[in-house]
mmCIF file of N, CA, C and O in Angstrom:
data_model
loop_
_atom_site.group_PDB
_atom_site.id
_atom_site.type_symbol
_atom_site.label_atom_id
_atom_site.label_comp_id
_atom_site.label_asym_id
_atom_site.label_seq_id
_atom_site.Cartn_x
_atom_site.Cartn_y
_atom_site.Cartn_z
ATOM 1 N N MET A 29 75.848 113.207 -11.532
ATOM 2 C CA MET A 29 76.134 113.290 -12.842
ATOM 3 C C MET A 29 77.696 113.465 -13.423
ATOM 4 O O MET A 29 78.461 113.802 -12.563
ATOM 5 N N ALA A 30 77.970 112.412 -14.673
ATOM 6 C CA ALA A 30 79.388 112.545 -14.882
ATOM 7 C C ALA A 30 79.469 113.648 -15.851
ATOM 8 O O ALA A 30 78.929 115.033 -16.777
ATOM 9 N N LEU A 31 81.020 114.246 -15.320
ATOM 10 C CA LEU A 31 81.780 115.111 -16.295
ATOM 11 C C LEU A 31 82.115 114.727 -17.684
ATOM 12 O O LEU A 31 82.018 113.633 -18.157
ATOM 13 N N THR A 32 81.974 115.809 -18.737
ATOM 14 C CA THR A 32 82.058 115.556 -20.119
ATOM 15 C C THR A 32 83.992 115.128 -20.334
ATOM 16 O O THR A 32 83.854 115.410 -19.284
ATOM 17 N N LYS A 33 83.828 114.531 -21.106
ATOM 18 C CA LYS A 33 85.499 114.604 -21.350
ATOM 19 C C LYS A 33 86.440 115.451 -21.284
ATOM 20 O O LYS A 33 87.349 116.346 -20.664
ATOM 21 N N ALA A 34 85.361 116.706 -21.898
ATOM 22 C CA ALA A 34 86.337 117.832 -22.284
ATOM 23 C C ALA A 34 86.302 118.448 -20.738
ATOM 24 O O ALA A 34 87.653 119.235 -20.810
ATOM 25 N N ALA A 35 85.454 118.789 -20.007
ATOM 26 C CA ALA A 35 85.270 118.945 -18.385
ATOM 27 C C ALA A 35 86.403 118.083 -17.871
ATOM 28 O O ALA A 35 86.828 118.991 -16.683
ATOM 29 N N GLU A 36 86.664 117.315 -17.688
ATOM 30 C CA GLU A 36 87.216 116.280 -17.084
ATOM 31 C C GLU A 36 88.901 116.469 -17.287
ATOM 32 O O GLU A 36 89.679 116.815 -15.881
ATOM 33 N N GLN A 37 89.529 116.902 -18.683
ATOM 34 C CA GLN A 37 90.836 117.541 -19.198
ATOM 35 C C GLN A 37 90.639 118.599 -18.929
ATOM 36 O O GLN A 37 92.218 119.005 -18.112
ATOM 37 N N LYS A 38 89.550 119.077 -18.707
ATOM 38 C CA LYS A 38 89.873 120.965 -18.181
ATOM 39 C C LYS A 38 90.069 120.951 -16.840
ATOM 40 O O LYS A 38 91.420 121.495 -16.309
ATOM 41 N N ALA A 39 89.699 120.267 -15.980
ATOM 42 C CA ALA A 39 90.005 119.805 -14.398
ATOM 43 C C ALA A 39 91.480 118.721 -13.988
ATOM 44 O O ALA A 39 92.074 119.667 -13.484
ATOM 45 N N GLU A 40 91.869 118.250 -14.955
ATOM 46 C CA GLU A 40 92.885 117.522 -15.103
ATOM 47 C C GLU A 40 94.031 118.645 -14.880
ATOM 48 O O GLU A 40 95.127 118.489 -14.661
ATOM 49 N N ALA A 41 93.864 119.168 -16.094
ATOM 50 C CA ALA A 41 95.201 120.155 -16.559
ATOM 51 C C ALA A 41 95.153 121.594 -16.036
ATOM 52 O O ALA A 41 94.959 122.606 -16.465
ATOM 53 N N GLY A 42 95.573 121.732 -14.767
ATOM 54 C CA GLY A 42 95.312 122.997 -13.847
ATOM 55 C C GLY A 42 93.891 123.030 -13.216
ATOM 56 O O GLY A 42 94.304 124.330 -12.981
ATOM 57 N N ARG A 43 93.177 122.347 -13.168
ATOM 58 C CA ARG A 43 91.944 123.000 -12.184
ATOM 59 C C ARG A 43 91.142 123.897 -12.873
ATOM 60 O O ARG A 43 90.787 125.117 -12.254
ATOM 61 N N GLY A 44 91.263 123.825 -14.189
ATOM 62 C CA GLY A 44 90.177 125.189 -15.044
ATOM 63 C C GLY A 44 90.918 126.217 -15.329
ATOM 64 O O GLY A 44 90.451 127.163 -15.918
ATOM 65 N N ARG A 45 92.500 126.022 -15.212
ATOM 66 C CA ARG A 45 93.183 127.825 -14.979
ATOM 67 C C ARG A 45 93.405 127.708 -16.088
ATOM 68 O O ARG A 45 93.655 127.243 -16.810
ATOM 69 N N LYS A 46 93.777 128.910 -16.716
ATOM 70 C CA LYS A 46 94.569 129.265 -17.837
ATOM 71 C C LYS A 46 95.931 128.722 -18.024
ATOM 72 O O LYS A 46 96.767 129.164 -16.970
ATOM 73 N N PRO A 47 96.364 128.086 -19.137
ATOM 74 C CA PRO A 47 97.728 127.947 -19.210
ATOM 75 C C PRO A 47 98.815 129.225 -18.755
ATOM 76 O O PRO A 47 98.403 130.732 -19.404
ATOM 77 N N GLY A 48 99.413 128.956 -17.988
ATOM 78 C CA GLY A 48 100.506 130.423 -17.472
ATOM 79 C C GLY A 48 100.432 131.299 -16.470
ATOM 80 O O GLY A 48 100.902 132.013 -16.716
ATOM 81 N N VAL A 49 99.013 130.667 -16.011
ATOM 82 C CA VAL A 49 98.653 131.720 -14.716
ATOM 83 C C VAL A 49 99.625 132.082 -13.608
ATOM 84 O O VAL A 49 99.263 132.498 -13.599
ATOM 85 N N ASN A 50 100.455 130.854 -13.908
ATOM 86 C CA ASN A 50 101.061 131.339 -12.777
ATOM 87 C C ASN A 50 102.648 131.773 -12.706
ATOM 88 O O ASN A 50 103.408 131.770 -12.258
ATOM 89 N N ALA A 51 102.904 132.167 -14.919
ATOM 90 C CA ALA A 51 103.709 132.252 -14.837
ATOM 91 C C ALA A 51 104.172 133.911 -14.987
ATOM 92 O O ALA A 51 105.414 134.360 -14.504
ATOM 93 N N ASN A 52 103.851 134.784 -13.934
ATOM 94 C CA ASN A 52 104.405 136.317 -13.582
ATOM 95 C C ASN A 52 104.121 135.892 -11.685
ATOM 96 O O ASN A 52 104.913 136.779 -10.883
ATOM 97 N N ARG A 53 104.311 135.143 -11.071
ATOM 98 C CA ARG A 53 105.112 134.994 -9.561
ATOM 99 C C ARG A 53 106.187 134.356 -9.633
ATOM 100 O O ARG A 53 106.516 132.792 -9.993
ATOM 101 N N ASP A 54 106.918 134.875 -8.642
ATOM 102 C CA ASP A 54 108.503 134.474 -8.670
ATOM 103 C C ASP A 54 108.424 134.069 -7.025
ATOM 104 O O ASP A 54 108.115 134.974 -6.215
ATOM 105 N N ALA A 55 108.482 132.505 -6.850
ATOM 106 C CA ALA A 55 108.554 132.097 -5.262
ATOM 107 C C ALA A 55 110.102 132.644 -4.570
ATOM 108 O O ALA A 55 109.867 132.537 -3.608
ATOM 109 N N SER A 56 110.919 133.401 -5.395
ATOM 110 C CA SER A 56 111.992 133.686 -5.072
ATOM 111 C C SER A 56 111.784 134.669 -4.171
ATOM 112 O O SER A 56 112.605 135.663 -3.611
ATOM 113 N N LEU A 57 111.221 136.078 -4.722
ATOM 114 C CA LEU A 57 111.125 137.323 -3.878
ATOM 115 C C LEU A 57 110.923 136.767 -2.284
ATOM 116 O O LEU A 57 110.101 136.539 -1.832
ATOM 117 N N ASN A 58 111.455 138.202 -1.408
ATOM 118 C CA ASN A 58 111.864 138.019 -0.606
ATOM 119 C C ASN A 58 111.760 139.670 0.017
ATOM 120 O O ASN A 58 111.916 140.825 -0.144
ATOM 121 N N TRP A 59 111.913 139.562 1.286
ATOM 122 C CA TRP A 59 112.020 141.088 1.353
ATOM 123 C C TRP A 59 113.307 141.892 1.555
ATOM 124 O O TRP A 59 113.455 142.951 1.083
ATOM 125 N N ASP A 60 114.403 141.288 1.196
ATOM 126 C CA ASP A 60 115.478 142.353 0.715
ATOM 127 C C ASP A 60 115.089 142.698 -0.437
ATOM 128 O O ASP A 60 115.859 143.544 -0.929
ATOM 129 N N ASP A 61 113.999 141.883 -1.465
ATOM 130 C CA ASP A 61 114.100 142.494 -2.732
ATOM 131 C C ASP A 61 113.781 143.772 -2.408
ATOM 132 O O ASP A 61 113.936 144.788 -3.713
ATOM 133 N N VAL A 62 113.183 144.239 -2.081
ATOM 134 C CA VAL A 62 112.296 145.762 -1.326
ATOM 135 C C VAL A 62 113.440 146.696 -1.675
ATOM 136 O O VAL A 62 113.499 147.522 -2.812
ATOM 137 N N GLU A 63 114.988 146.324 -1.263
ATOM 138 C CA GLU A 63 115.916 147.341 -1.482
ATOM 139 C C GLU A 63 116.098 147.750 -2.848
ATOM 140 O O GLU A 63 116.280 148.957 -3.632
ATOM 141 N N TRP A 64 116.400 146.661 -3.687
ATOM 142 C CA TRP A 64 116.801 146.156 -4.991
ATOM 143 C C TRP A 64 115.540 147.657 -6.037
ATOM 144 O O TRP A 64 115.917 148.306 -6.685
ATOM 145 N N PHE A 65 114.100 146.970 -5.686
ATOM 146 C CA PHE A 65 112.922 147.877 -6.355
ATOM 147 C C PHE A 65 113.621 149.288 -5.961
ATOM 148 O O PHE A 65 112.926 150.436 -6.502
ATOM 149 N N LYS A 66 113.732 149.646 -5.039
ATOM 150 C CA LYS A 66 113.851 151.153 -4.311
ATOM 151 C C LYS A 66 115.089 151.578 -5.301
ATOM 152 O O LYS A 66 114.734 152.552 -5.543
ATOM 153 N N LYS A 67 116.145 150.676 -5.184
ATOM 154 C CA LYS A 67 117.143 151.419 -6.321
ATOM 155 C C LYS A 67 116.879 151.793 -7.324
ATOM 156 O O LYS A 67 117.628 152.297 -8.239
ATOM 157 N N GLU A 68 115.916 151.044 -7.816
ATOM 158 C CA GLU A 68 115.696 150.642 -9.277
ATOM 159 C C GLU A 68 114.563 152.156 -9.724
ATOM 160 O O GLU A 68 114.398 152.434 -11.073
ATOM 161 N N THR A 69 113.775 152.477 -8.648
ATOM 162 C CA THR A 69 112.813 153.770 -9.195
ATOM 163 C C THR A 69 112.916 154.647 -8.316
ATOM 164 O O THR A 69 113.053 154.457 -7.108
ATOM 165 N N ASP A 70 112.138 155.792 -8.204
ATOM 166 C CA ASP A 70 112.236 156.802 -7.775
ATOM 167 C C ASP A 70 110.764 156.771 -7.371
ATOM 168 O O ASP A 70 110.295 157.758 -6.388
ATOM 169 N N MET A 71 109.880 156.062 -8.191
ATOM 170 C CA MET A 71 108.628 155.601 -7.757
ATOM 171 C C MET A 71 108.244 155.025 -6.242
ATOM 172 O O MET A 71 109.031 154.498 -5.928
ATOM 173 N N PRO A 72 106.926 155.308 -5.740
ATOM 174 C CA PRO A 72 107.013 154.630 -4.211
ATOM 175 C C PRO A 72 106.696 152.999 -4.514
ATOM 176 O O PRO A 72 105.920 152.943 -5.569
ATOM 177 N N ILE A 73 106.435 152.190 -3.554
ATOM 178 C CA ILE A 73 106.823 150.871 -3.654
ATOM 179 C C ILE A 73 105.750 150.692 -3.047
ATOM 180 O O ILE A 73 105.157 151.060 -1.873
ATOM 181 N N ILE A 74 104.504 150.322 -3.657
ATOM 182 C CA ILE A 74 103.169 149.945 -2.929
ATOM 183 C C ILE A 74 103.267 148.228 -2.996
ATOM 184 O O ILE A 74 103.289 147.621 -4.328
ATOM 185 N N LEU A 75 103.087 147.951 -2.000
ATOM 186 C CA LEU A 75 102.881 146.322 -2.085
ATOM 187 C C LEU A 75 101.956 145.453 -1.770
ATOM 188 O O LEU A 75 101.019 145.798 -1.001
ATOM 189 N N LYS A 76 100.967 144.635 -2.577
ATOM 190 C CA LYS A 76 100.088 144.045 -2.888
ATOM 191 C C LYS A 76 99.637 142.539 -1.953
ATOM 192 O O LYS A 76 101.096 142.350 -2.606
ATOM 193 N N GLY A 77 99.090 142.222 -1.413
ATOM 194 C CA GLY A 77 98.480 141.145 -1.167
ATOM 195 C C GLY A 77 99.050 140.969 0.209
ATOM 196 O O GLY A 77 99.513 139.860 0.957
ATOM 197 N N VAL A 78 99.376 142.013 1.028
ATOM 198 C CA VAL A 78 99.522 141.734 2.502
ATOM 199 C C VAL A 78 98.204 141.071 2.880
ATOM 200 O O VAL A 78 97.374 141.307 2.863
ATOM 201 N N GLN A 79 98.912 139.933 3.696
ATOM 202 C CA GLN A 79 97.671 138.794 4.663
ATOM 203 C C GLN A 79 97.806 138.808 6.102
ATOM 204 O O GLN A 79 96.867 138.106 6.506
ATOM 205 N N CYS A 80 98.931 139.080 6.960
ATOM 206 C CA CYS A 80 99.031 139.610 8.028
ATOM 207 C C CYS A 80 99.746 140.527 8.726
ATOM 208 O O CYS A 80 100.249 141.667 7.779
ATOM 209 N N GLY A 81 99.572 140.962 10.406
ATOM 210 C CA GLY A 81 100.239 142.049 10.646
ATOM 211 C C GLY A 81 101.214 142.334 10.461
ATOM 212 O O GLY A 81 102.093 143.522 10.330
ATOM 213 N N GLU A 82 102.343 140.859 10.844
ATOM 214 C CA GLU A 82 103.369 141.125 10.614
ATOM 215 C C GLU A 82 104.064 141.505 9.656
ATOM 216 O O GLU A 82 104.959 142.167 9.318
ATOM 217 N N ASP A 83 103.429 140.846 8.476
ATOM 218 C CA ASP A 83 104.212 141.620 6.732
ATOM 219 C C ASP A 83 103.928 143.467 6.600
ATOM 220 O O ASP A 83 104.617 143.708 6.178
ATOM 221 N N ALA A 84 102.759 143.784 7.425
ATOM 222 C CA ALA A 84 102.358 145.117 6.963
ATOM 223 C C ALA A 84 103.231 145.825 8.100
ATOM 224 O O ALA A 84 103.427 146.734 7.610
ATOM 225 N N VAL A 85 103.899 144.959 9.301
ATOM 226 C CA VAL A 85 104.893 145.778 9.845
ATOM 227 C C VAL A 85 106.091 145.975 9.318
ATOM 228 O O VAL A 85 106.973 147.352 8.869
ATOM 229 N N LYS A 86 106.514 144.333 8.549
ATOM 230 C CA LYS A 86 107.832 144.227 7.662
ATOM 231 C C LYS A 86 108.025 145.572 6.764
ATOM 232 O O LYS A 86 109.131 146.080 6.546
ATOM 233 N N ALA A 87 106.608 145.527 5.876
ATOM 234 C CA ALA A 87 106.665 146.450 4.770
ATOM 235 C C ALA A 87 107.162 148.021 5.281
ATOM 236 O O ALA A 87 107.881 148.278 4.357
ATOM 237 N N ALA A 88 106.499 148.362 6.286
ATOM 238 C CA ALA A 88 106.786 149.933 6.593
ATOM 239 C C ALA A 88 108.640 149.578 7.149
ATOM 240 O O ALA A 88 108.943 150.731 6.194
ATOM 241 N N GLN A 89 108.897 149.100 7.763
ATOM 242 C CA GLN A 89 110.198 148.756 8.125
ATOM 243 C C GLN A 89 111.151 149.107 7.312
ATOM 244 O O GLN A 89 112.444 149.377 6.887
ATOM 245 N N VAL A 90 110.973 148.289 6.198
ATOM 246 C CA VAL A 90 111.811 147.888 4.598
ATOM 247 C C VAL A 90 111.158 149.267 3.604
ATOM 248 O O VAL A 90 112.133 149.432 3.114
ATOM 249 N N GLY A 91 110.897 150.406 4.152
ATOM 250 C CA GLY A 91 110.340 151.080 3.245
ATOM 251 C C GLY A 91 109.079 151.277 2.557
ATOM 252 O O GLY A 91 109.382 152.092 1.409
ATOM 253 N N VAL A 92 108.430 150.312 2.533
ATOM 254 C CA VAL A 92 107.362 149.850 1.406
ATOM 255 C C VAL A 92 106.365 151.897 1.812
ATOM 256 O O VAL A 92 106.247 151.711 2.913
ATOM 257 N N LYS A 93 106.283 152.319 0.765
ATOM 258 C CA LYS A 93 105.243 153.838 1.085
ATOM 259 C C LYS A 93 103.740 153.398 1.481
ATOM 260 O O LYS A 93 103.047 153.928 1.582
ATOM 261 N N GLY A 94 103.502 151.944 0.818
ATOM 262 C CA GLY A 94 101.873 151.808 0.861
ATOM 263 C C GLY A 94 101.507 150.095 1.024
ATOM 264 O O GLY A 94 102.813 149.216 0.329
ATOM 265 N N ILE A 95 100.780 149.993 1.390
ATOM 266 C CA ILE A 95 100.097 148.156 0.925
ATOM 267 C C ILE A 95 98.764 148.208 0.833
ATOM 268 O O ILE A 95 98.246 148.604 1.363
ATOM 269 N N VAL A 96 98.427 147.278 0.296
ATOM 270 C CA VAL A 96 96.984 146.856 -0.361
ATOM 271 C C VAL A 96 96.941 145.649 0.027
ATOM 272 O O VAL A 96 97.524 144.588 0.393
ATOM 273 N N LEU A 97 96.425 145.510 1.539
ATOM 274 C CA LEU A 97 95.286 144.200 2.138
ATOM 275 C C LEU A 97 94.401 143.103 0.796
ATOM 276 O O LEU A 97 93.768 143.652 0.620
ATOM 277 N N SER A 98 94.606 142.367 0.466
ATOM 278 C CA SER A 98 94.416 141.941 -0.353
ATOM 279 C C SER A 98 94.950 139.893 -0.658
ATOM 280 O O SER A 98 95.670 139.709 -0.239
ATOM 281 N N ASN A 99 93.846 139.013 -1.005
ATOM 282 C CA ASN A 99 94.017 137.807 -1.452
ATOM 283 C C ASN A 99 93.982 137.968 -3.056
ATOM 284 O O ASN A 99 93.491 136.540 -3.388
ATOM 285 N N HIS A 100 94.017 138.493 -3.797
ATOM 286 C CA HIS A 100 94.243 138.729 -5.121
ATOM 287 C C HIS A 100 92.500 137.653 -5.569
ATOM 288 O O HIS A 100 92.676 137.302 -6.234
ATOM 289 N N GLY A 101 91.539 138.511 -4.998
ATOM 290 C CA GLY A 101 90.179 137.826 -5.285
ATOM 291 C C GLY A 101 90.194 136.754 -5.088
ATOM 292 O O GLY A 101 89.249 136.273 -5.352
ATOM 293 N N GLY A 102 90.649 135.876 -3.891
ATOM 294 C CA GLY A 102 90.726 134.644 -3.811
ATOM 295 C C GLY A 102 91.656 133.634 -4.691
ATOM 296 O O GLY A 102 91.165 132.325 -4.430
ATOM 297 N N ARG A 103 91.770 134.281 -5.916
ATOM 298 C CA ARG A 103 92.041 133.436 -6.914
ATOM 299 C C ARG A 103 93.736 132.085 -6.468
ATOM 300 O O ARG A 103 93.540 130.916 -6.853
ATOM 301 N N ASN A 104 94.449 132.385 -5.418
ATOM 302 C CA ASN A 104 95.665 131.381 -4.956
ATOM 303 C C ASN A 104 94.624 130.617 -4.041
ATOM 304 O O ASN A 104 95.150 129.426 -3.938
ATOM 305 N N LEU A 105 93.880 130.879 -2.802
ATOM 306 C CA LEU A 105 93.485 129.553 -2.007
ATOM 307 C C LEU A 105 92.220 129.989 -1.786
ATOM 308 O O LEU A 105 91.998 131.171 -1.239
ATOM 309 N N ASP A 106 91.440 129.495 -1.729
ATOM 310 C CA ASP A 106 89.960 129.600 -1.051
ATOM 311 C C ASP A 106 90.000 130.139 0.088
ATOM 312 O O ASP A 106 88.390 130.512 0.539
ATOM 313 N N THR A 107 90.967 129.727 0.963
ATOM 314 C CA THR A 107 90.664 130.049 2.122
ATOM 315 C C THR A 107 91.171 131.688 2.682
ATOM 316 O O THR A 107 91.395 131.161 4.036
ATOM 317 N N SER A 108 91.732 131.421 2.194
ATOM 318 C CA SER A 108 92.772 132.919 1.942
ATOM 319 C C SER A 108 91.395 134.168 2.579
ATOM 320 O O SER A 108 90.266 134.830 2.191
ATOM 321 N N ARG A 109 92.207 135.054 3.665
ATOM 322 C CA ARG A 109 91.343 135.906 4.363
ATOM 323 C C ARG A 109 90.989 137.146 3.281
ATOM 324 O O ARG A 109 91.911 137.573 2.141
ATOM 325 N N SER A 110 89.772 137.971 3.372
ATOM 326 C CA SER A 110 89.704 138.730 2.852
ATOM 327 C C SER A 110 90.552 140.248 3.335
ATOM 328 O O SER A 110 90.371 140.173 4.355
ATOM 329 N N GLY A 111 90.795 141.130 2.437
ATOM 330 C CA GLY A 111 91.175 142.298 3.087
ATOM 331 C C GLY A 111 90.579 142.906 4.224
ATOM 332 O O GLY A 111 90.744 143.422 5.267
ATOM 333 N N ILE A 112 89.207 143.052 4.426
ATOM 334 C CA ILE A 112 88.361 143.335 5.439
ATOM 335 C C ILE A 112 88.687 142.836 6.938
ATOM 336 O O ILE A 112 88.663 142.883 7.740
ATOM 337 N N GLU A 113 88.727 141.192 6.672
ATOM 338 C CA GLU A 113 89.298 140.379 7.841
ATOM 339 C C GLU A 113 90.748 141.008 8.310
ATOM 340 O O GLU A 113 90.565 140.692 9.644
ATOM 341 N N VAL A 114 91.648 141.132 7.536
ATOM 342 C CA VAL A 114 92.738 141.436 7.734
ATOM 343 C C VAL A 114 93.166 142.596 8.222
ATOM 344 O O VAL A 114 93.856 142.704 9.450
ATOM 345 N N LEU A 115 92.369 143.196 8.247
ATOM 346 C CA LEU A 115 92.301 145.226 8.325
ATOM 347 C C LEU A 115 92.720 145.143 10.335
ATOM 348 O O LEU A 115 93.728 145.922 10.967
ATOM 349 N N PRO A 116 91.870 144.258 10.653
ATOM 350 C CA PRO A 116 92.034 145.321 12.394
ATOM 351 C C PRO A 116 93.480 144.613 12.632
ATOM 352 O O PRO A 116 93.989 145.599 13.686
ATOM 353 N N GLU A 117 93.705 143.145 11.994
ATOM 354 C CA GLU A 117 95.215 142.222 12.968
ATOM 355 C C GLU A 117 96.087 143.377 12.451
ATOM 356 O O GLU A 117 96.568 143.895 12.926
ATOM 357 N N VAL A 118 95.748 144.419 11.025
ATOM 358 C CA VAL A 118 97.138 144.883 10.441
ATOM 359 C C VAL A 118 97.158 146.686 11.466
ATOM 360 O O VAL A 118 98.320 146.617 12.108
ATOM 361 N N VAL A 119 95.698 146.867 11.362
ATOM 362 C CA VAL A 119 95.917 148.052 12.664
ATOM 363 C C VAL A 119 96.397 147.864 13.780
ATOM 364 O O VAL A 119 97.427 148.576 14.307
ATOM 365 N N ALA A 120 96.673 146.789 14.473
ATOM 366 C CA ALA A 120 96.759 146.367 15.845
ATOM 367 C C ALA A 120 98.412 146.497 15.629
ATOM 368 O O ALA A 120 98.690 147.009 16.676
ATOM 369 N N ALA A 121 98.766 145.779 14.802
ATOM 370 C CA ALA A 121 100.294 145.515 15.038
ATOM 371 C C ALA A 121 101.205 146.703 14.072
ATOM 372 O O ALA A 121 101.757 147.168 15.065
ATOM 373 N N LEU A 122 100.423 147.368 13.416
ATOM 374 C CA LEU A 122 101.270 148.456 13.124
ATOM 375 C C LEU A 122 101.075 150.150 14.662
ATOM 376 O O LEU A 122 102.468 150.729 14.859
ATOM 377 N N LYS A 123 100.241 150.137 15.116
ATOM 378 C CA LYS A 123 100.034 150.666 16.242
ATOM 379 C C LYS A 123 100.892 150.313 17.107
ATOM 380 O O LYS A 123 101.864 150.527 18.099
ATOM 381 N N GLU A 124 100.917 148.804 17.299
ATOM 382 C CA GLU A 124 101.967 148.420 18.259
ATOM 383 C C GLU A 124 103.430 148.536 18.229
ATOM 384 O O GLU A 124 104.101 148.835 18.962
ATOM 385 N N ALA A 125 103.742 148.488 16.932
ATOM 386 C CA ALA A 125 104.990 148.821 16.226
ATOM 387 C C ALA A 125 104.963 150.180 16.347
ATOM 388 O O ALA A 125 106.416 150.763 15.734
ATOM 389 N N LYS A 126 104.437 151.113 16.848
ATOM 390 C CA LYS A 126 104.169 152.750 16.612
ATOM 391 C C LYS A 126 104.404 153.118 15.636
ATOM 392 O O LYS A 126 105.000 154.002 15.211
ATOM 393 N N LEU A 127 103.865 152.264 14.346
ATOM 394 C CA LEU A 127 103.764 153.011 12.913
ATOM 395 C C LEU A 127 103.204 153.429 12.230
ATOM 396 O O LEU A 127 102.476 153.994 10.819
ATOM 397 N N LEU A 128 101.678 153.431 13.364
ATOM 398 C CA LEU A 128 100.302 154.293 12.984
ATOM 399 C C LEU A 128 99.855 154.733 14.656
ATOM 400 O O LEU A 128 100.056 154.014 15.551
ATOM 401 N N GLY A 129 99.499 156.318 14.027
ATOM 402 C CA GLY A 129 99.277 156.803 15.181
ATOM 403 C C GLY A 129 98.239 156.406 15.758
ATOM 404 O O GLY A 129 97.125 155.965 16.007
#
C-alpha cells in the first residue's frame, strides 16, 4: 500500500513530529550546570530522565535532591529502557556507592 503524498511529506519532515519538538533540548547541558541551577534557586533540584546507575550516583554526588527514572515516554528512542527496567541497576549502584541504605 502506497503512502499518500501528505503522509510522505509528514514522514520526510521530521518523522511525523511536531515542528519545534526539539526546541527545548540543550545538548550542551552537563553535570557542571547543576551547580548553576543550585545557585539560581532555593528549590530542590529533581533530575528527570536518568537511564543508568552511573548517572543516578553522579546526580546524588552533585547534590540533586531526587531523580526520576524515565525515558520520556519513549519519544526520544524507541529502544530506551523504561524506568522500571532501570530501577534494579540504579538501586544497586546507589547501594554500592553507599548513597542508599
